[in-house]
PDB file of C-alpha atoms in Angstrom:
ATOM      1  CA  UNK A  65      11.456  96.550-148.783  1.00 59.00           C
ATOM      2  CA  UNK A  66       8.202  95.075-147.786  1.00 59.00           C
ATOM      3  CA  UNK A  67       7.255  96.056-144.183  1.00 61.00           C
ATOM      4  CA  UNK A  68       4.507  94.544-142.037  1.00 58.00           C
ATOM      5  CA  UNK A  69       2.867  94.820-138.622  1.00 59.00           C
ATOM      6  CA  UNK A  70       1.191  92.323-136.605  1.00 55.00           C
ATOM      7  CA  UNK A  71      -1.577  92.872-134.050  1.00 55.00           C
ATOM      8  CA  UNK A  72      -2.532  90.375-131.586  1.00 50.00           C
ATOM      9  CA  UNK A  73      -5.807  90.773-130.504  1.00 51.00           C
ATOM     10  CA  UNK A  74      -6.227  88.313-127.686  1.00 49.00           C
ATOM     11  CA  UNK A  75      -3.788  86.107-125.810  1.00 50.00           C
ATOM     12  CA  UNK A  76      -0.158  85.301-126.691  1.00 47.00           C
ATOM     13  CA  UNK A  77       1.622  83.640-129.483  1.00 45.00           C
ATOM     14  CA  UNK A  78       4.759  82.240-128.188  1.00 47.00           C
ATOM     15  CA  UNK A  79       5.107  78.421-129.005  1.00 45.00           C
ATOM     16  CA  UNK A  80       1.931  78.734-131.168  1.00 47.00           C
ATOM     17  CA  UNK A  81       0.500  76.291-134.062  1.00 47.00           C
ATOM     18  CA  UNK A  82       2.848  77.955-136.221  1.00 51.00           C
ATOM     19  CA  UNK A  83       5.773  75.956-134.665  1.00 55.00           C
ATOM     20  CA  UNK A  84       4.206  72.350-134.960  1.00 58.00           C
ATOM     21  CA  UNK A  85       3.306  70.255-137.969  1.00 68.00           C
ATOM     22  CA  UNK A  86      -0.135  69.463-137.877  1.00 72.00           C
ATOM     23  CA  UNK A  87      -2.961  67.848-140.427  1.00 81.00           C
ATOM     24  CA  UNK A  88      -4.347  70.453-142.591  1.00 83.00           C
ATOM     25  CA  UNK A  89      -6.530  71.190-145.436  1.00 88.00           C
ATOM     26  CA  UNK A  90      -6.367  74.357-147.559  1.00 89.00           C
ATOM     27  CA  UNK A  91      -8.960  75.714-149.999  1.00 92.00           C
ATOM     28  CA  UNK A  92      -9.006  79.024-152.254  1.00 93.00           C
ATOM     29  CA  UNK A  93     -12.190  80.825-150.936  1.00 94.00           C
ATOM     30  CA  UNK A  94     -12.018  83.814-153.818  1.00 95.00           C
ATOM     31  CA  UNK A  95     -10.105  84.242-156.918  1.00 94.00           C
ATOM     32  CA  UNK A  96     -10.646  87.955-157.232  1.00 96.00           C
ATOM     33  CA  UNK A  97     -11.384  90.433-154.369  1.00 97.00           C
ATOM     34  CA  UNK A  98     -10.174  93.996-153.422  1.00 97.00           C
ATOM     35  CA  UNK A  99      -8.568  94.751-149.957  1.00 97.00           C
ATOM     36  CA  UNK A 100      -7.228  97.552-148.296  1.00 96.00           C
ATOM     37  CA  UNK A 101      -4.252  97.619-145.638  1.00 94.00           C
ATOM     38  CA  UNK A 102      -1.899 100.491-144.699  1.00 93.00           C
ATOM     39  CA  UNK A 103       0.251  99.702-147.594  1.00 93.00           C
ATOM     40  CA  UNK A 104      -2.681 100.531-150.141  1.00 95.00           C
ATOM     41  CA  UNK A 105      -5.341  98.505-151.885  1.00 96.00           C
ATOM     42  CA  UNK A 106      -4.671  95.416-153.886  1.00 96.00           C
ATOM     43  CA  UNK A 107      -6.370  92.753-156.168  1.00 97.00           C
ATOM     44  CA  UNK A 108      -5.924  89.602-154.368  1.00 97.00           C
ATOM     45  CA  UNK A 109      -6.912  86.094-153.956  1.00 95.00           C
ATOM     46  CA  UNK A 110      -7.919  84.646-150.652  1.00 96.00           C
ATOM     47  CA  UNK A 111      -6.877  81.311-149.189  1.00 94.00           C
ATOM     48  CA  UNK A 112      -8.201  79.663-145.951  1.00 94.00           C
ATOM     49  CA  UNK A 113      -6.209  76.982-144.114  1.00 92.00           C
ATOM     50  CA  UNK A 114      -8.061  74.668-141.452  1.00 92.00           C
ATOM     51  CA  UNK A 115      -5.921  72.676-139.193  1.00 89.00           C
ATOM     52  CA  UNK A 116      -6.920  69.518-137.349  1.00 88.00           C
ATOM     53  CA  UNK A 117      -6.306  70.980-134.152  1.00 89.00           C
ATOM     54  CA  UNK A 118      -9.132  73.731-134.915  1.00 91.00           C
ATOM     55  CA  UNK A 119      -6.610  76.601-135.703  1.00 92.00           C
ATOM     56  CA  UNK A 120      -7.128  78.665-138.854  1.00 94.00           C
ATOM     57  CA  UNK A 121      -5.015  80.810-141.357  1.00 95.00           C
ATOM     58  CA  UNK A 122      -6.498  83.087-143.663  1.00 96.00           C
ATOM     59  CA  UNK A 123      -4.313  84.782-146.288  1.00 96.00           C
ATOM     60  CA  UNK A 124      -5.072  87.665-148.822  1.00 97.00           C
ATOM     61  CA  UNK A 125      -2.336  87.401-151.547  1.00 95.00           C
ATOM     62  CA  UNK A 126      -1.704  90.136-153.950  1.00 95.00           C
ATOM     63  CA  UNK A 127      -2.462  88.570-157.549  1.00 95.00           C
ATOM     64  CA  UNK A 128       0.280  90.885-159.253  1.00 94.00           C
ATOM     65  CA  UNK A 129       3.266  89.707-157.092  1.00 93.00           C
ATOM     66  CA  UNK A 130       2.142  86.522-155.053  1.00 93.00           C
ATOM     67  CA  UNK A 131       3.026  88.678-152.001  1.00 92.00           C
ATOM     68  CA  UNK A 132       0.683  88.213-149.063  1.00 93.00           C
ATOM     69  CA  UNK A 133      -0.692  91.514-148.009  1.00 94.00           C
ATOM     70  CA  UNK A 134      -3.120  90.471-145.117  1.00 95.00           C
ATOM     71  CA  UNK A 135      -3.111  87.407-142.833  1.00 95.00           C
ATOM     72  CA  UNK A 136      -5.390  86.377-139.986  1.00 95.00           C
ATOM     73  CA  UNK A 137      -4.207  83.461-137.589  1.00 94.00           C
ATOM     74  CA  UNK A 138      -6.772  82.019-135.185  1.00 94.00           C
ATOM     75  CA  UNK A 139      -5.838  79.704-132.376  1.00 89.00           C
ATOM     76  CA  UNK A 140      -7.160  78.842-128.980  1.00 88.00           C
ATOM     77  CA  UNK A 141      -4.759  81.543-127.740  1.00 87.00           C
ATOM     78  CA  UNK A 142      -6.292  84.215-129.841  1.00 90.00           C
ATOM     79  CA  UNK A 143      -6.344  86.020-132.970  1.00 92.00           C
ATOM     80  CA  UNK A 144      -3.221  87.620-134.706  1.00 91.00           C
ATOM     81  CA  UNK A 145      -3.757  89.775-137.606  1.00 92.00           C
ATOM     82  CA  UNK A 146      -0.634  90.683-139.977  1.00 92.00           C
ATOM     83  CA  UNK A 147      -1.030  93.373-142.669  1.00 92.00           C
ATOM     84  CA  UNK A 148       1.518  95.072-145.077  1.00 92.00           C
ATOM     85  CA  UNK A 149       2.407  98.523-144.105  1.00 90.00           C
ATOM     86  CA  UNK A 150       4.401  99.429-146.847  1.00 89.00           C
ATOM     87  CA  UNK A 151       5.825  98.288-150.399  1.00 82.00           C
ATOM     88  CA  UNK A 152       8.803 100.030-151.782  1.00 79.00           C
TER      89      UNK A 152
END
């Protein structure tokens, strides 16, 4: 089982960009870095998606199994951070 928790630091995420299709560009920001979340410390690669409407999604993906361990979504409504809390 994999558990995640999300923390919205500003605003509300009802009907956010994640529910729409918008033009986007993605890039790999790092091929190898370490990130620590409540589920542990992982070797990850980091990606960044920038959308035409100015929103972004940055993801830290576990190199061992391709599971996302952390994600930060930034929109005009605020910032939402999702992190893995357990991996069993």
